[in-house]
Coordinates of C-alpha atoms and ligand atoms in Angstrom, one line a residue:
M157 CA -10.9 14.4 23.1
S158 CA -11.1 10.9 22.7
T159 CA -14.3 9.9 21.3
E160 CA -14.3 6.0 21.1
E161 CA -12.9 4.7 24.1
G162 CA -14.7 2.1 26.2
D163 CA -16.7 -0.5 24.9
E164 CA -20.0 -0.6 26.9
E165 CA -22.9 -2.6 25.5
V166 CA -25.5 -0.6 23.5
D167 CA -29.0 -1.6 23.0
A168 CA -29.0 -1.3 19.5
D169 CA -32.8 -0.9 19.3
E170 CA -32.1 2.4 20.7
V171 CA -30.3 3.7 18.5
E172 CA -31.0 2.6 15.0
F173 CA -29.7 4.0 12.0
P174 CA -30.7 6.9 10.6
D175 CA -31.8 8.1 14.3
R176 CA -28.0 8.4 15.6
F177 CA -27.2 11.1 13.8
H178 CA -29.6 13.3 15.5
T179 CA -27.6 13.5 18.1
R180 CA -24.1 14.8 18.6
E181 CA -22.8 11.8 21.4
F182 CA -24.1 9.8 18.3
A183 CA -22.2 11.2 15.3
L184 CA -19.2 12.1 17.1
D185 CA -19.0 8.7 18.1
P186 CA -20.2 6.0 15.8
Y187 CA -17.7 3.6 16.7
T188 CA -19.4 2.0 19.8
W189 CA -22.6 1.3 17.6
Y190 CA -20.2 -0.9 15.1
R191 CA -18.4 -2.7 17.4
E192 CA -21.8 -4.0 19.0
N193 CA -22.9 -4.9 15.3
L194 CA -19.4 -6.7 14.5
R195 CA -19.6 -8.7 17.9
R196 CA -23.2 -9.4 17.3
D197 CA -25.1 -8.8 13.9
R198 CA -22.8 -9.0 11.2
V199 CA -25.5 -9.0 8.7
S200 CA -29.0 -8.1 9.9
Y201 CA -31.9 -7.2 8.9
D202 CA -33.7 -3.9 10.3
E203 CA -37.3 -5.0 10.7
R204 CA -38.2 -0.9 11.6
G205 CA -36.5 0.5 8.7
G206 CA -37.2 -2.6 6.5
Y207 CA -33.1 -2.6 4.5
W208 CA -30.2 -5.1 5.3
N209 CA -27.3 -4.1 6.7
V210 CA -23.8 -4.8 6.6
F211 CA -21.3 -4.3 9.1
G212 CA -18.6 -7.0 8.2
Y213 CA -15.8 -6.8 5.9
D214 CA -16.3 -9.8 3.6
A215 CA -20.0 -9.5 2.9
A216 CA -19.6 -5.4 2.7
V217 CA -16.9 -6.3 -0.2
E218 CA -19.2 -9.5 -1.2
V219 CA -21.9 -6.2 -2.0
L220 CA -19.7 -4.3 -3.4
T221 CA -18.0 -5.9 -6.5
D222 CA -21.2 -7.8 -7.4
P223 CA -23.5 -5.2 -9.2
D224 CA -25.1 -7.8 -11.0
R225 CA -26.9 -9.1 -7.5
Y226 CA -26.5 -5.9 -5.9
S227 CA -27.7 -2.7 -7.9
S228 CA -26.7 1.3 -7.7
R229 CA -29.8 2.0 -8.5
A230 CA -30.2 2.4 -4.7
L231 CA -28.3 5.5 -4.6
G232 CA -30.9 6.9 -7.4
E233 CA -33.7 6.4 -5.2
G234 CA -32.8 7.3 -2.2
G235 CA -33.2 10.5 -3.9
V236 CA -32.4 13.6 -5.9
L237 CA -28.8 13.8 -5.0
F238 CA -26.8 11.1 -7.1
E239 CA -29.9 10.5 -8.9
H240 CA -29.0 10.0 -12.9
T241 CA -25.0 9.8 -12.3
M242 CA -22.3 7.2 -12.4
L243 CA -23.4 6.5 -8.7
S244 CA -26.6 5.5 -9.4
M245 CA -26.2 3.7 -13.1
D246 CA -25.1 -0.5 -13.4
P247 CA -22.9 -1.8 -16.0
P248 CA -23.0 -1.3 -19.0
E249 CA -24.1 2.6 -18.7
H250 CA -22.3 3.2 -15.8
T251 CA -18.9 1.7 -17.4
E252 CA -19.4 3.8 -20.2
R253 CA -19.9 7.4 -18.2
R254 CA -17.2 6.7 -16.0
G255 CA -14.9 6.3 -19.3
T256 CA -15.8 9.8 -20.3
V257 CA -14.0 11.1 -17.1
A258 CA -11.7 8.4 -15.8
E259 CA -8.3 10.1 -17.5
Y260 CA -8.5 13.3 -15.5
F261 CA -8.0 11.5 -12.8
H262 CA -5.5 9.1 -13.1
P263 CA -2.8 9.3 -10.7
Q264 CA 0.0 10.8 -13.3
E265 CA -3.2 13.2 -14.2
V266 CA -3.2 14.1 -10.2
D267 CA 0.0 14.6 -10.2
E268 CA 0.0 17.5 -12.4
H269 CA -1.6 19.7 -10.4
K270 CA 0.1 18.8 -7.4
A271 CA 2.2 21.4 -7.5
T272 CA -1.1 24.0 -7.2
V273 CA -2.3 22.7 -4.2
E274 CA 1.0 23.1 -2.4
R275 CA 0.7 26.7 -3.6
R276 CA -2.7 26.6 -2.3
V277 CA -2.0 25.4 0.7
D278 CA 0.8 27.5 1.7
E279 CA -1.4 30.3 1.2
L280 CA -3.7 29.1 3.5
L281 CA -1.7 28.4 6.1
D282 CA 0.1 31.4 5.5
E283 CA -3.5 33.5 5.8
A284 CA -4.5 31.8 8.4
L285 CA -1.1 31.0 11.0
E286 CA -0.6 34.3 10.9
D287 CA -3.0 35.8 14.2
G288 CA -1.8 32.6 15.8
E289 CA -5.3 31.0 16.1
F290 CA -6.2 28.1 13.7
D291 CA -9.1 26.3 13.0
A292 CA -7.4 23.4 11.0
V293 CA -11.2 23.0 9.2
A294 CA -12.4 26.8 8.9
D295 CA -9.1 27.9 7.8
L296 CA -8.2 24.3 5.5
A297 CA -9.7 21.3 5.2
Y298 CA -12.6 23.2 4.4
K299 CA -11.3 25.5 1.8
L300 CA -8.9 23.1 0.2
P301 CA -10.8 21.0 -1.6
I302 CA -13.6 23.1 -3.4
M303 CA -10.4 25.3 -5.1
T304 CA -9.0 21.7 -6.0
I305 CA -11.8 20.4 -7.8
C306 CA -12.5 23.8 -8.9
D307 CA -9.0 24.2 -10.5
I308 CA -9.2 20.9 -12.2
L309 CA -12.6 21.9 -13.9
G310 CA -12.1 25.5 -14.8
V311 CA -14.8 26.8 -12.3
P312 CA -12.7 30.8 -11.7
R313 CA -11.3 31.3 -8.2
D314 CA -13.9 33.5 -6.9
E315 CA -16.6 30.8 -7.9
W316 CA -15.4 28.2 -5.4
R317 CA -17.7 29.4 -2.6
R318 CA -20.9 29.9 -4.6
F319 CA -19.9 26.2 -4.9
K320 CA -19.3 25.3 -2.1
Q321 CA -22.3 26.2 0.2
L322 CA -24.0 24.4 -2.9
S323 CA -22.4 21.3 -1.8
D324 CA -22.4 21.7 2.1
T325 CA -26.7 22.2 1.9
A326 CA -27.0 19.2 -0.7
V327 CA -25.2 16.6 1.8
A328 CA -26.9 17.8 5.1
G329 CA -28.6 15.8 7.2
P330 CA -32.0 15.8 9.0
I331 CA -30.5 18.0 11.8
S332 CA -30.2 20.6 9.1
T333 CA -34.4 20.6 8.8
G334 CA -34.8 19.7 12.7
G335 CA -35.0 16.2 11.7
D336 CA -38.6 16.9 8.6
V337 CA -37.0 14.4 5.8
E338 CA -39.5 15.8 3.8
A339 CA -38.6 19.2 4.1
L340 CA -34.6 17.9 3.7
E341 CA -35.0 15.9 0.4
E342 CA -36.8 19.9 -1.0
T343 CA -33.7 21.6 0.4
R344 CA -31.8 18.9 -1.9
Q345 CA -34.1 19.9 -5.0
Q346 CA -33.4 23.0 -4.9
T347 CA -30.1 22.4 -4.4
V348 CA -29.4 20.5 -7.3
L349 CA -31.5 22.2 -9.5
E350 CA -29.4 25.7 -8.5
S351 CA -26.3 24.4 -8.5
G352 CA -27.2 22.8 -12.2
R353 CA -27.4 26.1 -13.0
A354 CA -24.5 27.3 -12.1
L355 CA -22.9 24.8 -13.8
H356 CA -24.5 25.1 -17.1
E357 CA -23.0 29.8 -17.1
Q358 CA -19.8 27.8 -16.7
L359 CA -20.9 25.3 -19.0
M360 CA -21.7 28.3 -21.7
R361 CA -18.4 30.9 -20.6
K362 CA -16.5 27.2 -21.3
R363 CA -17.7 26.5 -25.0
E364 CA -17.3 30.6 -25.9
E365 CA -13.5 30.7 -24.4
P366 CA -12.2 26.8 -23.7
E367 CA -9.3 26.6 -21.6
D368 CA -7.0 23.4 -20.8
D369 CA -9.2 22.4 -17.7
L370 CA -11.8 19.4 -17.7
I371 CA -15.1 20.8 -18.6
S372 CA -13.2 22.5 -21.6
N373 CA -11.5 19.1 -22.4
V374 CA -15.0 17.0 -22.0
L375 CA -16.9 19.3 -24.4
E376 CA -14.7 19.4 -27.4
K377 CA -14.0 15.8 -27.0
D378 CA -18.4 15.5 -27.5
H379 CA -19.5 11.7 -25.6
G380 CA -22.3 12.5 -27.0
L381 CA -24.0 12.5 -23.6
S382 CA -26.8 15.4 -23.1
E383 CA -27.0 18.4 -21.7
Y384 CA -28.7 17.5 -18.8
E385 CA -26.1 14.4 -18.7
L386 CA -22.8 16.6 -18.6
L387 CA -24.6 19.2 -15.4
R388 CA -25.6 15.7 -13.5
M389 CA -21.8 14.3 -13.8
L390 CA -20.4 17.3 -13.6
G391 CA -22.3 18.4 -10.0
L392 CA -21.1 14.8 -9.2
L393 CA -17.4 15.7 -9.1
M394 CA -18.5 19.3 -7.9
A395 CA -20.0 17.4 -5.1
A396 CA -18.2 14.3 -4.2
G397 CA -15.0 16.1 -4.7
N398 CA -14.9 18.5 -2.1
V399 CA -16.9 17.3 1.4
T400 CA -15.4 14.2 1.4
T401 CA -11.6 15.4 0.8
T402 CA -12.3 17.6 4.0
N403 CA -13.5 15.1 6.2
L404 CA -10.7 13.3 5.1
I405 CA -8.4 16.2 6.6
G406 CA -10.1 17.4 9.1
N407 CA -9.9 13.5 10.5
A408 CA -6.2 13.6 10.4
V409 CA -5.6 16.7 11.7
W410 CA -8.5 16.0 14.5
T411 CA -6.8 12.3 15.1
L412 CA -3.3 13.6 15.3
L413 CA -4.1 15.6 17.5
E414 CA -5.7 12.7 20.1
H415 CA -2.6 10.4 19.1
P416 CA 0.6 13.3 19.8
D417 CA 3.4 10.0 19.6
E418 CA 2.1 10.0 15.6
L419 CA 2.5 13.5 15.6
E420 CA 6.2 13.5 16.5
K421 CA 6.9 10.4 14.7
L422 CA 5.7 12.0 11.6
R423 CA 7.1 14.8 12.0
D424 CA 10.5 12.9 12.7
N425 CA 9.7 11.3 9.3
P426 CA 7.4 12.8 7.0
E427 CA 7.8 10.4 4.4
R428 CA 5.1 8.2 7.0
T429 CA 2.4 11.3 5.8
G430 CA 0.7 8.7 3.0
D431 CA 1.0 6.2 5.8
V432 CA -1.2 8.1 8.4
V433 CA -3.4 9.2 5.5
E434 CA -4.2 5.4 4.2
E435 CA -4.2 5.0 8.6
V436 CA -7.1 7.6 8.9
L437 CA -9.5 6.2 5.6
R438 CA -9.3 3.3 7.5
Y439 CA -9.8 5.0 11.0
R440 CA -11.9 7.4 10.5
S441 CA -13.9 6.6 6.9
P442 CA -15.1 9.8 5.3
V443 CA -18.0 8.1 4.0
Q444 CA -19.5 6.4 7.1
F445 CA -22.1 3.8 3.7
T446 CA -22.9 3.5 0.8
G447 CA -26.5 1.8 -0.5
R448 CA -27.4 -1.3 -2.9
L449 CA -30.8 -2.4 -4.0
T450 CA -30.7 -6.6 -4.9
T451 CA -32.0 -7.5 -8.1
E452 CA -32.6 -11.4 -7.4
E453 CA -33.2 -13.7 -4.7
T454 CA -30.1 -14.3 -2.8
T455 CA -27.8 -15.5 -0.2
L456 CA -25.0 -13.0 2.3
A457 CA -23.6 -13.8 5.2
G458 CA -25.7 -17.0 5.4
E459 CA -28.9 -15.2 5.5
N460 CA -31.3 -15.2 2.6
V461 CA -32.1 -11.6 0.8
D462 CA -35.7 -10.9 -0.7
P463 CA -35.0 -9.6 -4.7
D464 CA -35.6 -5.2 -4.5
E465 CA -34.5 -5.5 -1.1
H466 CA -32.2 -2.3 0.1
V467 CA -28.7 -2.9 1.6
I468 CA -26.6 -0.5 3.6
V469 CA -23.2 -1.3 3.4
W470 CA -21.1 -0.1 6.2
L471 CA -17.9 0.8 5.3
A472 CA -16.7 2.6 8.0
A473 CA -17.8 -0.5 9.8
A474 CA -16.3 -3.3 7.6
N475 CA -12.8 -0.9 7.7
R476 CA -12.7 -1.9 12.4
D477 CA -14.0 -5.6 11.4
P478 CA -11.4 -7.2 13.8
E479 CA -11.4 -10.5 12.0
I480 CA -10.1 -8.9 9.2
F481 CA -7.7 -5.8 10.9
D482 CA -5.8 -6.6 14.0
E483 CA -6.5 -4.2 16.6
P484 CA -9.1 -2.7 14.8
D485 CA -9.4 0.3 17.0
E486 CA -6.3 1.4 17.5
F487 CA -4.5 3.7 15.1
E488 CA -1.5 2.6 13.5
P489 CA -0.4 3.8 11.1
G490 CA 1.7 1.9 8.6
R491 CA -0.4 -1.1 9.7
E492 CA 0.6 -4.1 7.4
P493 CA -2.2 -5.0 5.9
N494 CA -4.2 -2.1 5.5
N495 CA -7.0 -3.3 2.6
H496 CA -9.3 -1.1 3.8
I497 CA -12.6 0.0 1.7
A498 CA -12.9 3.8 2.7
F499 CA -12.9 4.7 -1.1
G500 CA -15.5 1.7 -1.9
R501 CA -14.3 -1.7 -3.8
G502 CA -15.4 -3.1 -7.1
P503 CA -16.9 -1.1 -10.1
H504 CA -17.6 2.4 -7.8
T505 CA -14.3 2.8 -6.4
C506 CA -13.9 6.3 -5.9
L507 CA -13.1 7.9 -9.4
G508 CA -11.2 11.0 -6.9
A509 CA -8.9 8.3 -4.6
S510 CA -5.7 9.8 -5.9
L511 CA -6.9 13.0 -5.8
A512 CA -8.0 12.7 -2.6
R513 CA -5.0 11.2 -1.1
M514 CA -3.1 14.0 -2.8
E515 CA -5.6 16.6 -1.0
A516 CA -4.4 15.1 2.4
E517 CA -0.9 14.7 2.0
V518 CA 0.5 17.7 1.2
A519 CA -2.5 19.3 3.8
V520 CA -0.8 17.5 6.5
R521 CA 2.8 18.0 5.4
R522 CA 2.9 21.5 5.3
L523 CA 0.7 22.1 8.2
V524 CA 3.1 19.7 9.8
E525 CA 6.4 21.1 8.3
Q526 CA 5.4 24.7 9.2
T527 CA 4.4 24.6 12.5
E528 CA 6.6 23.2 15.4
S529 CA 4.0 22.3 18.1
W530 CA 0.6 21.7 18.0
S531 CA -2.2 20.9 20.9
K532 CA -6.3 21.2 21.0
V533 CA -7.8 23.4 22.3
D534 CA -10.3 22.4 25.2
E535 CA -13.8 23.1 22.8
P536 CA -16.9 21.0 22.0
L537 CA -15.9 19.1 18.8
Q538 CA -19.4 19.6 16.4
P539 CA -19.7 16.6 13.9
F540 CA -20.2 17.7 10.1
E541 CA -23.5 17.7 9.6
S542 CA -24.5 14.9 7.2
T543 CA -26.0 10.9 7.6
F544 CA -23.7 9.6 5.5
L545 CA -20.5 11.2 6.0
Y546 CA -18.0 12.0 9.0
G547 CA -16.2 14.5 10.7
V548 CA -16.1 17.5 12.6
Q549 CA -16.8 21.2 11.8
N550 CA -14.8 22.3 13.9
L551 CA -11.1 21.9 15.3
P552 CA -9.2 24.7 16.9
M553 CA -5.7 24.1 17.4
E554 CA -2.8 25.8 19.4
V555 CA 0.1 26.5 17.1
E556 CA 3.6 27.0 17.4
L557 CA 5.5 28.3 14.5
Ligands
LIG1167 C1 -11.8 11.1 0.6 C2 -12.1 11.2 -0.2 C3 -13.4 10.6 -1.0 C4 -13.6 9.3 -0.3 C5 -14.0 9.2 1.5 C6 -14.7 9.0 -0.7 C7 -15.3 7.9 -1.3 C8 -16.1 7.2 -2.3 C9 -16.8 5.9 -1.8 C10 -17.2 4.9 -1.1 C11 -17.5 5.8 -2.7 C12 -18.0 4.3 -3.7 C13 -19.5 4.6 -3.9 C14 -20.5 3.4 -3.3 O1 -19.8 2.3 -4.1 O2 -21.8 2.8 -3.7 C15 -16.8 6.8 -3.8 C16 -17.0 7.1 -5.6 C17 -17.1 8.7 -6.4 N1 -16.3 9.3 -5.5 FE1 -15.6 10.0 -3.7 N2 -14.2 10.2 -2.2 C18 -13.8 10.8 -2.1 C19 -13.5 12.1 -2.3 C20 -13.8 12.0 -3.9 C21 -12.9 13.0 -5.1 C22 -11.8 14.1 -4.7 C23 -13.9 12.6 -6.0 C24 -13.1 13.6 -6.9 C25 -14.2 14.3 -8.1 C26 -14.9 11.7 -5.7 C27 -15.1 11.4 -7.0 C28 -16.0 9.8 -6.6 C29 -16.4 9.5 -8.0 C30 -17.2 10.4 -9.1 C31 -17.6 8.5 -7.3 C32 -18.6 7.9 -8.0 C33 -17.2 6.2 -8.9 C34 -18.5 5.8 -9.8 O3 -19.5 5.5 -9.2 O4 -17.7 4.9 -10.2 N3 -14.4 11.4 -4.6 N4 -16.1 7.7 -3.4

């Protein structure tokens, strides 16, 4: 199914954020709306919502790389999910907090986990491909990232389902509460508490019986974090480390199903997998937007912006900016340059970018290697239920082995 062909005019007033996420159509295809805004209002003030929207690439990068003028506090004030985590801190506090775990996500460190990820993918595929029916999200993309981050943290294998359910609820959007934003925030608060309790059990266990994993190592190094700060950090790694990557893997398979020519090229040249993943990040960015708060009066793309204004940076729109990317709505693995901002930019650039890339590359490569052909099944796709994440919940396909 192709969700974004056509270039019809859209009345932006009818489809302002976040209403658009209340409908299946918009959740599956926000790109028509982005295109319209990129053409018309690359940086604009949303009167109804009372915040700035940034769609253009240059302005997006300007905001993300200037924490003095654009504070990440916005992400902590927006709700309980990211409050008191590195994501909602500014330098120098942010630099210090990020520094306590950065070493575990360096590319060389991530490489150490590759063999385990390959083994996990093979196990998942062995199990799922056996009965002839395959759903790339339910059988593979949903499970792999949570298993991987649990492995890295040192959370036992039988616990992954519990943590996955918690993080699914934590990032769910207003559809889950019938549009009731207060109920949504309450559910999030309960989920964050419950996840804190579950992680606390793991901390206690690691204090008693340390092993060679992230939690044990962080405890041993004792960075002077309080128990609460530690739990918030682990909660962020757990949540950020799985739902986003689920969508990257799902979006990669979804996009290849829509582009059989690219799938064939990949079969002939598996070394293209990295390029495919990179282009999926640009073309169907798993994280659609992030937010900042202005700290002073400033100018952005010629607009005067007051202090204490919320700014929404539409990463996914910037990644389709025609001023930066040739034929931005075309899926072209290997395009040069491909300087997308799917992982953000500046001091908060995704800590798990190497890990996400590695997981997605292994998953896509193994799926291609272990199957002769794939084709779409004619079943409606359900969008991933979240305001800021983009992907599908189901991806049934026919595969020949
Ligand atoms: C495809 C998968 C992923 C995408 C698209 C993604 C995207 C992002 C983006 C856009 C940001 C920056 C947000 C901002 O500037 O406000 C971010 C930050 C972050 N990501 Fe990821 N992420 C992914 C996977 C992961 C994984 C696997 C981890 C593993 C732990 C992770 C951990 C983090 C952390 C800790 C931060 C906060 C960094 C900071 O504040 O300094 N992410 N991610």
